[in-house]
PDB file of C-alpha atoms in Angstrom:
ATOM      1  CA  MET A 124      90.796 139.362  64.351  1.00  0.00           C
ATOM      2  CA  PRO A 125      89.289 138.828  67.677  1.00  0.00           C
ATOM      3  CA  ASN A 126      92.008 140.401  70.678  1.00  0.00           C
ATOM      4  CA  THR A 127      92.591 136.790  71.840  1.00  0.00           C
ATOM      5  CA  ALA A 128      94.435 138.133  75.194  1.00  0.00           C
ATOM      6  CA  ALA A 129      91.318 139.824  76.643  1.00  0.00           C
ATOM      7  CA  LYS A 130      88.845 137.813  79.072  1.00  0.00           C
ATOM      8  CA  TYR A 131      85.519 137.695  77.686  1.00  0.00           C
ATOM      9  CA  LEU A 132      82.112 137.934  79.354  1.00  0.00           C
ATOM     10  CA  HIS A 133      80.152 135.150  77.635  1.00  0.00           C
ATOM     11  CA  VAL A 134      76.461 136.495  76.587  1.00  0.00           C
ATOM     12  CA  VAL A 135      74.237 134.934  74.821  1.00  0.00           C
ATOM     13  CA  ALA A 136      71.861 136.514  72.663  1.00  0.00           C
ATOM     14  CA  ALA A 137      68.831 135.130  70.596  1.00  0.00           C
ATOM     15  CA  VAL A 138      67.261 136.510  66.989  1.00  0.00           C
ATOM     16  CA  ILE A 139      64.095 135.988  67.845  1.00  0.00           C
ATOM     17  CA  ARG A 140      61.408 135.139  64.834  1.00  0.00           C
ATOM     18  CA  ASP A 141      57.551 135.942  64.849  1.00  0.00           C
ATOM     19  CA  ALA A 142      55.737 133.289  62.377  1.00  0.00           C
ATOM     20  CA  ALA A 143      55.818 136.557  59.915  1.00  0.00           C
ATOM     21  CA  GLY A 144      59.736 136.963  60.202  1.00  0.00           C
ATOM     22  CA  LYS A 145      59.203 139.700  62.185  1.00  0.00           C
ATOM     23  CA  ILE A 146      62.202 140.162  64.793  1.00  0.00           C
ATOM     24  CA  LEU A 147      61.988 140.878  68.273  1.00  0.00           C
ATOM     25  CA  LEU A 148      64.510 143.585  70.223  1.00  0.00           C
ATOM     26  CA  ALA A 149      64.610 144.773  73.083  1.00  0.00           C
ATOM     27  CA  GLN A 150      66.026 148.644  74.184  1.00  0.00           C
ATOM     28  CA  ARG A 151      69.288 148.582  77.077  1.00  0.00           C
ATOM     29  CA  PRO A 152      67.768 150.975  80.093  1.00  0.00           C
ATOM     30  CA  ALA A 153      69.520 154.031  79.761  1.00  0.00           C
ATOM     31  CA  HIS A 154      72.009 153.791  82.598  1.00  0.00           C
ATOM     32  CA  LYS A 155      73.180 150.180  81.673  1.00  0.00           C
ATOM     33  CA  HIS A 156      76.429 149.878  78.983  1.00  0.00           C
ATOM     34  CA  GLN A 157      75.344 150.922  76.030  1.00  0.00           C
ATOM     35  CA  GLY A 158      71.822 152.252  77.528  1.00  0.00           C
ATOM     36  CA  GLY A 159      69.173 153.216  75.095  1.00  0.00           C
ATOM     37  CA  LYS A 160      70.067 151.052  71.939  1.00  0.00           C
ATOM     38  CA  TRP A 161      68.210 148.256  70.721  1.00  0.00           C
ATOM     39  CA  GLU A 162      69.876 144.923  71.724  1.00  0.00           C
ATOM     40  CA  PHE A 163      68.667 141.262  70.468  1.00  0.00           C
ATOM     41  CA  PRO A 164      67.319 139.464  73.922  1.00  0.00           C
ATOM     42  CA  GLY A 165      69.456 137.474  76.309  1.00  0.00           C
ATOM     43  CA  GLY A 166      72.254 137.701  79.094  1.00  0.00           C
ATOM     44  CA  LYS A 167      74.753 136.154  80.954  1.00  0.00           C
ATOM     45  CA  VAL A 168      75.757 133.011  80.034  1.00  0.00           C
ATOM     46  CA  GLU A 169      76.672 131.861  84.101  1.00  0.00           C
ATOM     47  CA  SER A 170      79.446 129.770  84.919  1.00  0.00           C
ATOM     48  CA  GLY A 171      78.835 126.186  84.443  1.00  0.00           C
ATOM     49  CA  GLU A 172      75.880 126.966  82.702  1.00  0.00           C
ATOM     50  CA  ILE A 173      75.271 125.274  79.128  1.00  0.00           C
ATOM     51  CA  PRO A 174      74.619 128.489  76.337  1.00  0.00           C
ATOM     52  CA  LEU A 175      71.476 126.648  75.595  1.00  0.00           C
ATOM     53  CA  HIS A 176      69.830 126.618  79.042  1.00  0.00           C
ATOM     54  CA  ALA A 177      71.124 129.936  79.467  1.00  0.00           C
ATOM     55  CA  LEU A 178      69.270 131.541  76.472  1.00  0.00           C
ATOM     56  CA  SER A 179      65.900 129.845  77.292  1.00  0.00           C
ATOM     57  CA  ARG A 180      66.540 131.313  81.133  1.00  0.00           C
ATOM     58  CA  GLU A 181      66.780 134.774  80.000  1.00  0.00           C
ATOM     59  CA  LEU A 182      64.008 134.748  77.511  1.00  0.00           C
ATOM     60  CA  GLU A 183      61.831 133.434  80.160  1.00  0.00           C
ATOM     61  CA  GLU A 184      62.936 135.958  82.742  1.00  0.00           C
ATOM     62  CA  GLU A 185      63.316 138.666  80.370  1.00  0.00           C
ATOM     63  CA  LEU A 186      60.506 138.265  77.567  1.00  0.00           C
ATOM     64  CA  GLY A 187      58.335 135.839  79.182  1.00  0.00           C
ATOM     65  CA  ILE A 188      58.880 133.908  76.900  1.00  0.00           C
ATOM     66  CA  GLN A 189      59.450 129.865  76.859  1.00  0.00           C
ATOM     67  CA  LEU A 190      62.111 128.852  74.136  1.00  0.00           C
ATOM     68  CA  GLN A 191      61.029 125.293  71.571  1.00  0.00           C
ATOM     69  CA  HIS A 192      63.587 125.469  68.996  1.00  0.00           C
ATOM     70  CA  ALA A 193      66.649 127.414  68.218  1.00  0.00           C
ATOM     71  CA  GLN A 194      69.688 127.076  66.537  1.00  0.00           C
ATOM     72  CA  PRO A 195      73.010 128.586  66.774  1.00  0.00           C
ATOM     73  CA  LEU A 196      73.830 131.750  63.825  1.00  0.00           C
ATOM     74  CA  ILE A 197      76.986 133.592  64.985  1.00  0.00           C
ATOM     75  CA  LYS A 198      79.179 133.862  67.784  1.00  0.00           C
ATOM     76  CA  ILE A 199      81.160 137.907  67.782  1.00  0.00           C
ATOM     77  CA  ARG A 200      83.760 138.563  70.041  1.00  0.00           C
ATOM     78  CA  HIS A 201      84.125 142.366  70.683  1.00  0.00           C
ATOM     79  CA  VAL A 202      86.276 144.663  73.143  1.00  0.00           C
ATOM     80  CA  TYR A 203      84.930 147.773  74.208  1.00  0.00           C
ATOM     81  CA  PRO A 204      87.200 150.262  76.093  1.00  0.00           C
ATOM     82  CA  GLU A 205      85.767 149.006  79.636  1.00  0.00           C
ATOM     83  CA  LEU A 206      84.860 145.224  79.095  1.00  0.00           C
ATOM     84  CA  ALA A 207      85.060 142.572  76.278  1.00  0.00           C
ATOM     85  CA  VAL A 208      82.571 140.460  75.074  1.00  0.00           C
ATOM     86  CA  LEU A 209      81.633 137.185  73.324  1.00  0.00           C
ATOM     87  CA  LEU A 210      78.245 137.240  71.672  1.00  0.00           C
ATOM     88  CA  ASP A 211      77.006 133.808  71.607  1.00  0.00           C
ATOM     89  CA  VAL A 212      73.800 134.245  69.097  1.00  0.00           C
ATOM     90  CA  TRP A 213      70.541 131.599  68.468  1.00  0.00           C
ATOM     91  CA  GLU A 214      67.912 131.916  66.290  1.00  0.00           C
ATOM     92  CA  VAL A 215      64.952 131.318  67.528  1.00  0.00           C
ATOM     93  CA  THR A 216      62.146 130.477  65.561  1.00  0.00           C
ATOM     94  CA  ALA A 217      59.566 128.656  67.769  1.00  0.00           C
ATOM     95  CA  PHE A 218      58.566 129.876  71.313  1.00  0.00           C
ATOM     96  CA  SER A 219      55.279 129.610  73.526  1.00  0.00           C
ATOM     97  CA  GLY A 220      54.438 133.423  75.315  1.00  0.00           C
ATOM     98  CA  THR A 221      53.691 136.435  74.454  1.00  0.00           C
ATOM     99  CA  ALA A 222      57.152 138.646  74.490  1.00  0.00           C
ATOM    100  CA  HIS A 223      57.085 141.812  76.583  1.00  0.00           C
ATOM    101  CA  GLY A 224      59.780 143.474  78.314  1.00  0.00           C
ATOM    102  CA  ARG A 225      59.141 141.799  81.841  1.00  0.00           C
ATOM    103  CA  GLU A 226      61.829 143.730  83.409  1.00  0.00           C
ATOM    104  CA  GLY A 227      60.467 147.198  82.208  1.00  0.00           C
ATOM    105  CA  GLN A 228      62.318 148.137  78.477  1.00  0.00           C
ATOM    106  CA  PRO A 229      60.795 148.311  75.368  1.00  0.00           C
ATOM    107  CA  VAL A 230      60.509 145.976  73.087  1.00  0.00           C
ATOM    108  CA  ALA A 231      59.062 146.055  69.575  1.00  0.00           C
ATOM    109  CA  TRP A 232      58.511 143.881  66.635  1.00  0.00           C
ATOM    110  CA  PHE A 233      60.715 144.503  63.611  1.00  0.00           C
ATOM    111  CA  ASP A 234      61.055 143.936  59.231  1.00  0.00           C
ATOM    112  CA  ALA A 235      64.114 142.532  58.932  1.00  0.00           C
ATOM    113  CA  GLU A 236      65.225 145.349  56.470  1.00  0.00           C
ATOM    114  CA  GLN A 237      64.444 147.525  59.168  1.00  0.00           C
ATOM    115  CA  LEU A 238      67.455 146.829  61.134  1.00  0.00           C
ATOM    116  CA  PRO A 239      70.089 148.721  60.045  1.00  0.00           C
ATOM    117  CA  ALA A 240      68.091 152.010  60.252  1.00  0.00           C
ATOM    118  CA  LEU A 241      68.188 151.543  64.260  1.00  0.00           C
ATOM    119  CA  GLU A 242      70.947 152.077  66.679  1.00  0.00           C
ATOM    120  CA  PHE A 243      72.713 149.319  68.071  1.00  0.00           C
ATOM    121  CA  PRO A 244      75.689 148.657  69.975  1.00  0.00           C
ATOM    122  CA  PRO A 245      78.979 148.174  67.725  1.00  0.00           C
ATOM    123  CA  ALA A 246      79.402 144.732  68.533  1.00  0.00           C
ATOM    124  CA  ASN A 247      75.692 143.531  67.365  1.00  0.00           C
ATOM    125  CA  ALA A 248      76.963 145.095  63.596  1.00  0.00           C
ATOM    126  CA  PRO A 249      77.585 141.500  62.434  1.00  0.00           C
ATOM    127  CA  ILE A 250      74.622 140.288  63.750  1.00  0.00           C
ATOM    128  CA  VAL A 251      72.362 142.595  62.283  1.00  0.00           C
ATOM    129  CA  THR A 252      73.825 141.042  58.606  1.00  0.00           C
ATOM    130  CA  ALA A 253      73.554 137.264  60.138  1.00  0.00           C
ATOM    131  CA  ALA A 254      69.815 138.309  60.731  1.00  0.00           C
ATOM    132  CA  ARG A 255      69.275 139.699  57.338  1.00  0.00           C
ATOM    133  CA  LEU A 256      71.346 136.511  55.235  1.00  0.00           C
ATOM    134  CA  PRO A 257      68.898 133.400  54.228  1.00  0.00           C
ATOM    135  CA  ALA A 258      70.812 130.137  55.107  1.00  0.00           C
ATOM    136  CA  GLN A 259      71.197 129.777  51.826  1.00  0.00           C
ATOM    137  CA  CYS A 260      72.738 131.082  48.980  1.00  0.00           C
ATOM    138  CA  LEU A 261      73.256 130.640  44.901  1.00  0.00           C
ATOM    139  CA  ILE A 262      76.106 131.086  42.836  1.00  0.00           C
ATOM    140  CA  THR A 263      74.790 130.822  39.468  1.00  0.00           C
ATOM    141  CA  PRO A 264      76.686 128.864  36.860  1.00  0.00           C
ATOM    142  CA  GLU A 265      78.102 131.007  33.737  1.00  0.00           C
ATOM    143  CA  PRO A 266      74.904 131.834  31.736  1.00  0.00           C
ATOM    144  CA  HIS A 267      75.038 130.127  27.658  1.00  0.00           C
ATOM    145  CA  ASP A 268      71.920 131.074  26.698  1.00  0.00           C
ATOM    146  CA  SER A 269      69.800 134.832  28.687  1.00  0.00           C
ATOM    147  CA  THR A 270      66.049 133.410  27.786  1.00  0.00           C
ATOM    148  CA  GLU A 271      66.605 129.940  29.735  1.00  0.00           C
ATOM    149  CA  PHE A 272      68.887 131.430  32.169  1.00  0.00           C
ATOM    150  CA  LEU A 273      66.677 133.888  33.560  1.00  0.00           C
ATOM    151  CA  GLN A 274      63.765 130.795  33.528  1.00  0.00           C
ATOM    152  CA  GLN A 275      66.043 128.846  35.773  1.00  0.00           C
ATOM    153  CA  LEU A 276      67.017 131.805  37.888  1.00  0.00           C
ATOM    154  CA  GLN A 277      62.830 131.861  38.002  1.00  0.00           C
ATOM    155  CA  GLN A 278      62.662 128.370  38.888  1.00  0.00           C
ATOM    156  CA  CYS A 279      65.379 129.208  41.836  1.00  0.00           C
ATOM    157  CA  LEU A 280      63.619 132.085  43.502  1.00  0.00           C
ATOM    158  CA  GLN A 281      60.191 130.221  43.056  1.00  0.00           C
ATOM    159  CA  ALA A 282      61.362 128.031  45.271  1.00  0.00           C
ATOM    160  CA  GLY A 283      62.799 129.611  47.325  1.00  0.00           C
ATOM    161  CA  VAL A 284      66.191 131.110  46.857  1.00  0.00           C
ATOM    162  CA  ARG A 285      66.808 134.841  49.022  1.00  0.00           C
ATOM    163  CA  LEU A 286      70.440 135.518  48.080  1.00  0.00           C
ATOM    164  CA  VAL A 287      71.908 134.728  44.680  1.00  0.00           C
ATOM    165  CA  VAL A 288      75.365 135.717  43.547  1.00  0.00           C
ATOM    166  CA  LEU A 289      75.677 136.731  39.917  1.00  0.00           C
ATOM    167  CA  ARG A 290      79.021 135.290  38.127  1.00  0.00           C
ATOM    168  CA  ALA A 291      79.052 135.287  34.597  1.00  0.00           C
ATOM    169  CA  LYS A 292      83.247 135.757  33.978  1.00  0.00           C
ATOM    170  CA  THR A 293      82.370 134.536  30.100  1.00  0.00           C
ATOM    171  CA  LEU A 294      80.409 137.424  29.296  1.00  0.00           C
ATOM    172  CA  ALA A 295      81.874 140.566  27.144  1.00  0.00           C
ATOM    173  CA  ALA A 296      80.758 143.456  29.511  1.00  0.00           C
ATOM    174  CA  SER A 297      78.339 145.146  27.841  1.00  0.00           C
ATOM    175  CA  GLU A 298      76.287 141.587  28.334  1.00  0.00           C
ATOM    176  CA  TYR A 299      76.923 141.186  31.741  1.00  0.00           C
ATOM    177  CA  VAL A 300      75.574 144.868  32.445  1.00  0.00           C
ATOM    178  CA  ALA A 301      72.917 143.807  30.164  1.00  0.00           C
ATOM    179  CA  LEU A 302      71.616 140.475  32.427  1.00  0.00           C
ATOM    180  CA  ALA A 303      72.159 142.153  35.387  1.00  0.00           C
ATOM    181  CA  HIS A 304      70.018 144.318  34.900  1.00  0.00           C
ATOM    182  CA  GLU A 305      67.145 141.915  34.236  1.00  0.00           C
ATOM    183  CA  VAL A 306      68.731 139.621  36.949  1.00  0.00           C
ATOM    184  CA  ILE A 307      68.343 142.436  39.195  1.00  0.00           C
ATOM    185  CA  GLN A 308      64.609 143.104  38.452  1.00  0.00           C
ATOM    186  CA  LEU A 309      64.188 139.347  38.411  1.00  0.00           C
ATOM    187  CA  SER A 310      65.398 139.004  42.297  1.00  0.00           C
ATOM    188  CA  HIS A 311      64.017 141.757  43.453  1.00  0.00           C
ATOM    189  CA  ALA A 312      60.506 141.078  42.252  1.00  0.00           C
ATOM    190  CA  PHE A 313      60.707 138.273  44.447  1.00  0.00           C
ATOM    191  CA  GLY A 314      62.359 139.735  47.862  1.00  0.00           C
ATOM    192  CA  ALA A 315      66.107 138.918  46.625  1.00  0.00           C
ATOM    193  CA  LYS A 316      69.289 140.242  47.048  1.00  0.00           C
ATOM    194  CA  ILE A 317      71.856 140.002  44.323  1.00  0.00           C
ATOM    195  CA  VAL A 318      75.217 140.382  44.649  1.00  0.00           C
ATOM    196  CA  LEU A 319      77.276 141.169  41.574  1.00  0.00           C
ATOM    197  CA  ASN A 320      80.596 138.604  41.170  1.00  0.00           C
ATOM    198  CA  SER A 321      83.140 140.781  39.198  1.00  0.00           C
ATOM    199  CA  PRO A 322      81.266 143.218  37.586  1.00  0.00           C
ATOM    200  CA  PRO A 323      82.567 145.199  35.103  1.00  0.00           C
ATOM    201  CA  VAL A 324      81.081 148.375  36.071  1.00  0.00           C
ATOM    202  CA  MET A 325      79.028 148.392  39.478  1.00  0.00           C
ATOM    203  CA  LEU A 326      75.586 148.809  39.406  1.00  0.00           C
ATOM    204  CA  ALA A 327      73.741 151.331  41.469  1.00  0.00           C
ATOM    205  CA  GLU A 328      70.365 148.714  42.606  1.00  0.00           C
ATOM    206  CA  ALA A 329      72.636 146.050  42.344  1.00  0.00           C
ATOM    207  CA  ASP A 330      72.936 145.158  46.812  1.00  0.00           C
ATOM    208  CA  GLY A 331      75.864 144.359  47.028  1.00  0.00           C
ATOM    209  CA  LEU A 332      79.818 143.457  45.284  1.00  0.00           C
ATOM    210  CA  HIS A 333      81.222 140.297  45.413  1.00  0.00           C
ATOM    211  CA  LEU A 334      85.248 139.980  45.722  1.00  0.00           C
ATOM    212  CA  THR A 335      87.475 136.630  43.909  1.00  0.00           C
ATOM    213  CA  SER A 336      90.080 135.012  46.683  1.00  0.00           C
ATOM    214  CA  ARG A 337      92.658 137.039  44.118  1.00  0.00           C
ATOM    215  CA  GLN A 338      90.311 139.821  44.248  1.00  0.00           C
ATOM    216  CA  LEU A 339      90.088 140.679  47.648  1.00  0.00           C
ATOM    217  CA  LEU A 340      94.378 139.951  48.491  1.00  0.00           C
ATOM    218  CA  THR A 341      94.663 143.261  45.476  1.00  0.00           C
ATOM    219  CA  ALA A 342      91.744 145.316  46.525  1.00  0.00           C
ATOM    220  CA  GLU A 343      92.726 148.278  47.822  1.00  0.00           C
ATOM    221  CA  ALA A 344      91.526 150.250  51.934  1.00  0.00           C
ATOM    222  CA  GLY A 345      89.055 152.009  50.293  1.00  0.00           C
ATOM    223  CA  LEU A 346      87.288 149.574  48.308  1.00  0.00           C
ATOM    224  CA  ARG A 347      84.374 149.796  50.739  1.00  0.00           C
ATOM    225  CA  ASP A 348      83.696 153.222  50.826  1.00  0.00           C
ATOM    226  CA  THR A 349      83.176 153.316  46.834  1.00  0.00           C
ATOM    227  CA  LEU A 350      80.281 150.883  48.019  1.00  0.00           C
ATOM    228  CA  LEU A 351      76.276 153.000  48.028  1.00  0.00           C
ATOM    229  CA  PRO A 352      74.837 153.010  51.796  1.00  0.00           C
ATOM    230  CA  GLY A 353      73.156 149.698  51.774  1.00  0.00           C
ATOM    231  CA  GLN A 354      75.196 147.641  49.399  1.00  0.00           C
ATOM    232  CA  TRP A 355      77.345 144.905  51.059  1.00  0.00           C
ATOM    233  CA  LEU A 356      80.472 143.307  50.833  1.00  0.00           C
ATOM    234  CA  SER A 357      81.684 139.730  50.298  1.00  0.00           C
ATOM    235  CA  ALA A 358      84.458 137.761  49.531  1.00  0.00           C
ATOM    236  CA  SER A 359      85.506 133.840  48.136  1.00  0.00           C
ATOM    237  CA  CYS A 360      88.493 132.624  51.083  1.00  0.00           C
ATOM    238  CA  HIS A 361      89.769 129.427  50.850  1.00  0.00           C
ATOM    239  CA  GLY A 362      91.455 129.992  54.606  1.00  0.00           C
ATOM    240  CA  SER A 363      91.903 131.869  57.700  1.00  0.00           C
ATOM    241  CA  ALA A 364      94.594 134.530  55.988  1.00  0.00           C
ATOM    242  CA  GLU A 365      91.883 135.567  53.527  1.00  0.00           C
ATOM    243  CA  LEU A 366      88.939 134.886  56.149  1.00  0.00           C
ATOM    244  CA  GLN A 367      91.143 137.767  58.111  1.00  0.00           C
ATOM    245  CA  GLN A 368      91.536 139.895  55.114  1.00  0.00           C
ATOM    246  CA  ALA A 369      88.356 140.039  53.929  1.00  0.00           C
ATOM    247  CA  ALA A 370      87.615 141.500  57.596  1.00  0.00           C
ATOM    248  CA  ALA A 371      89.857 143.835  57.919  1.00  0.00           C
ATOM    249  CA  LEU A 372      88.792 145.473  54.449  1.00  0.00           C
ATOM    250  CA  GLY A 373      84.991 145.645  55.718  1.00  0.00           C
ATOM    251  CA  ALA A 374      83.454 142.575  54.257  1.00  0.00           C
ATOM    252  CA  ASP A 375      79.698 142.115  55.266  1.00  0.00           C
ATOM    253  CA  PHE A 376      80.208 138.221  54.763  1.00  0.00           C
ATOM    254  CA  ALA A 377      82.073 135.376  53.013  1.00  0.00           C
ATOM    255  CA  PHE A 378      82.243 132.337  51.666  1.00  0.00           C
ATOM    256  CA  LEU A 379      84.566 129.533  53.243  1.00  0.00           C
ATOM    257  CA  SER A 380      85.541 126.757  50.785  1.00  0.00           C
ATOM    258  CA  PRO A 381      86.194 124.285  49.897  1.00  0.00           C
ATOM    259  CA  VAL A 382      84.958 122.449  52.638  1.00  0.00           C
ATOM    260  CA  LEU A 383      83.903 119.010  51.238  1.00  0.00           C
ATOM    261  CA  PRO A 384      84.858 117.297  47.855  1.00  0.00           C
ATOM    262  CA  THR A 385      83.304 118.919  44.598  1.00  0.00           C
ATOM    263  CA  LEU A 386      82.430 117.299  41.175  1.00  0.00           C
ATOM    264  CA  SER A 387      84.115 119.797  39.676  1.00  0.00           C
ATOM    265  CA  HIS A 388      87.396 119.769  41.161  1.00  0.00           C
ATOM    266  CA  PRO A 389      87.676 116.192  42.373  1.00  0.00           C
ATOM    267  CA  GLY A 390      90.669 114.898  44.452  1.00  0.00           C
ATOM    268  CA  GLU A 391      91.666 118.516  45.471  1.00  0.00           C
ATOM    269  CA  ALA A 392      92.065 119.022  49.174  1.00  0.00           C
ATOM    270  CA  HIS A 393      89.370 120.086  50.873  1.00  0.00           C
ATOM    271  CA  LEU A 394      88.715 121.874  54.918  1.00  0.00           C
ATOM    272  CA  GLY A 395      86.103 119.267  56.213  1.00  0.00           C
ATOM    273  CA  TRP A 396      83.985 120.783  58.847  1.00  0.00           C
ATOM    274  CA  VAL A 397      85.966 120.368  62.066  1.00  0.00           C
ATOM    275  CA  ALA A 398      88.378 123.003  60.039  1.00  0.00           C
ATOM    276  CA  PHE A 399      86.185 125.213  58.817  1.00  0.00           C
ATOM    277  CA  ALA A 400      84.772 125.539  61.993  1.00  0.00           C
ATOM    278  CA  ALA A 401      87.860 126.194  63.544  1.00  0.00           C
ATOM    279  CA  THR A 402      89.270 128.510  60.544  1.00  0.00           C
ATOM    280  CA  VAL A 403      85.175 130.893  60.864  1.00  0.00           C
ATOM    281  CA  GLU A 404      85.718 130.734  64.679  1.00  0.00           C
ATOM    282  CA  ASN A 405      88.768 133.725  64.804  1.00  0.00           C
ATOM    283  CA  VAL A 406      86.194 136.495  62.136  1.00  0.00           C
ATOM    284  CA  ASN A 407      83.461 138.467  63.369  1.00  0.00           C
ATOM    285  CA  LEU A 408      80.860 138.273  60.295  1.00  0.00           C
ATOM    286  CA  PRO A 409      78.674 135.873  59.110  1.00  0.00           C
ATOM    287  CA  VAL A 410      81.016 132.532  56.370  1.00  0.00           C
ATOM    288  CA  TYR A 411      79.145 130.466  54.680  1.00  0.00           C
ATOM    289  CA  ALA A 412      80.155 126.957  53.710  1.00  0.00           C
ATOM    290  CA  LEU A 413      80.832 126.018  49.602  1.00  0.00           C
ATOM    291  CA  GLY A 414      82.513 123.263  47.527  1.00  0.00           C
ATOM    292  CA  GLY A 415      80.782 120.260  47.624  1.00  0.00           C
ATOM    293  CA  MET A 416      77.372 121.827  49.741  1.00  0.00           C
ATOM    294  CA  THR A 417      73.490 120.821  49.103  1.00  0.00           C
ATOM    295  CA  SER A 418      70.471 122.621  51.107  1.00  0.00           C
ATOM    296  CA  ASP A 419      70.483 119.004  53.435  1.00  0.00           C
ATOM    297  CA  HIS A 420      74.310 120.524  54.839  1.00  0.00           C
ATOM    298  CA  ALA A 421      72.781 124.298  55.548  1.00  0.00           C
ATOM    299  CA  ILE A 422      71.950 123.123  59.312  1.00  0.00           C
ATOM    300  CA  THR A 423      75.834 121.423  60.010  1.00  0.00           C
ATOM    301  CA  ALA A 424      76.742 124.496  58.930  1.00  0.00           C
ATOM    302  CA  ARG A 425      75.113 126.404  61.037  1.00  0.00           C
ATOM    303  CA  GLN A 426      76.477 123.977  63.732  1.00  0.00           C
ATOM    304  CA  HIS A 427      80.307 124.291  62.361  1.00  0.00           C
ATOM    305  CA  GLY A 428      80.109 128.093  63.618  1.00  0.00           C
ATOM    306  CA  GLY A 429      78.763 129.106  59.500  1.00  0.00           C
ATOM    307  CA  GLN A 430      75.803 131.288  57.820  1.00  0.00           C
ATOM    308  CA  GLY A 431      74.431 128.525  56.188  1.00  0.00           C
ATOM    309  CA  ILE A 432      75.443 127.066  52.611  1.00  0.00           C
ATOM    310  CA  ALA A 433      76.659 128.364  49.248  1.00  0.00           C
ATOM    311  CA  ALA A 434      76.146 126.453  45.894  1.00  0.00           C
ATOM    312  CA  ILE A 435      76.564 126.681  42.637  1.00  0.00           C
ATOM    313  CA  ARG A 436      75.242 122.896  41.075  1.00  0.00           C
ATOM    314  CA  SER A 437      72.740 121.580  43.590  1.00  0.00           C
ATOM    315  CA  LEU A 438      70.968 124.636  44.254  1.00  0.00           C
ATOM    316  CA  TRP A 439      71.062 125.611  40.547  1.00  0.00           C
ATOM    317  CA  SER A 440      69.440 121.560  39.089  1.00  0.00           C
ATOM    318  CA  GLY A 441      67.935 120.962  43.095  1.00  0.00           C
ATOM    319  CA  VAL A 442      64.684 123.149  42.089  1.00  0.00           C
TER     320      VAL A 442
END
């Protein structure tokens, strides 16, 4: 949990993507704090300065590019022994000019999947995850016919889904494993990541493990270490306490629900966007808004501190 007593240095940072989706990084000068490590370009927000204006100024000063379009990605509060920082991170998808190190710093473009192998300051770990995660996550409905299920999943992947949580609680263990193998193979063919929800056994080729809120509250502290290097851990949460538990367990990302009214639970209390924003502000990990979500809510989720949206019905049938 962030140290609210610390006085944070407000810093803007940018996940800058080119037309091919590569991400621009700069290397910190050896004599500076966390020197020699790679970082997402940016700098200090001056007193009274609007963060987006600060980002535009820093990108011009550091890289010689002019900001054209950016949207919020994630905010990180991190306390180093020597200072506390608030990293206000934006995703930049349009700019003019040719990026270069105007202050002599090395800069380079990387594929998103290359980032985990690079050395970053510790505060950047959640940013690396957020940069690799898409704005939409499909949670699959219960499969009743595996052939039809796989055909529909393929349509979703063809429509651009790049993160899937395989949720199939009605299947026997052997059926789940058999389906998971096919889902993983199909999804990887489209460059999508697959996270398994409550699998009877964890599969090495899966991209991660997802915990229900009940599993989260009973999970042992060492669960994260049982996963293979590179596998994600995610969790379903319904409030601040569960999000804090997910963070303490080492989860890479989480779902927070219900944000809006849902057809499956009519009349159930929901958070709303203001409460969603206030809740996710207190954790240093990407959080998807879940409950009543459609693709049209992805931008709204970003504006309220979320990674994006997760959905079953709208993403499964809305292709």
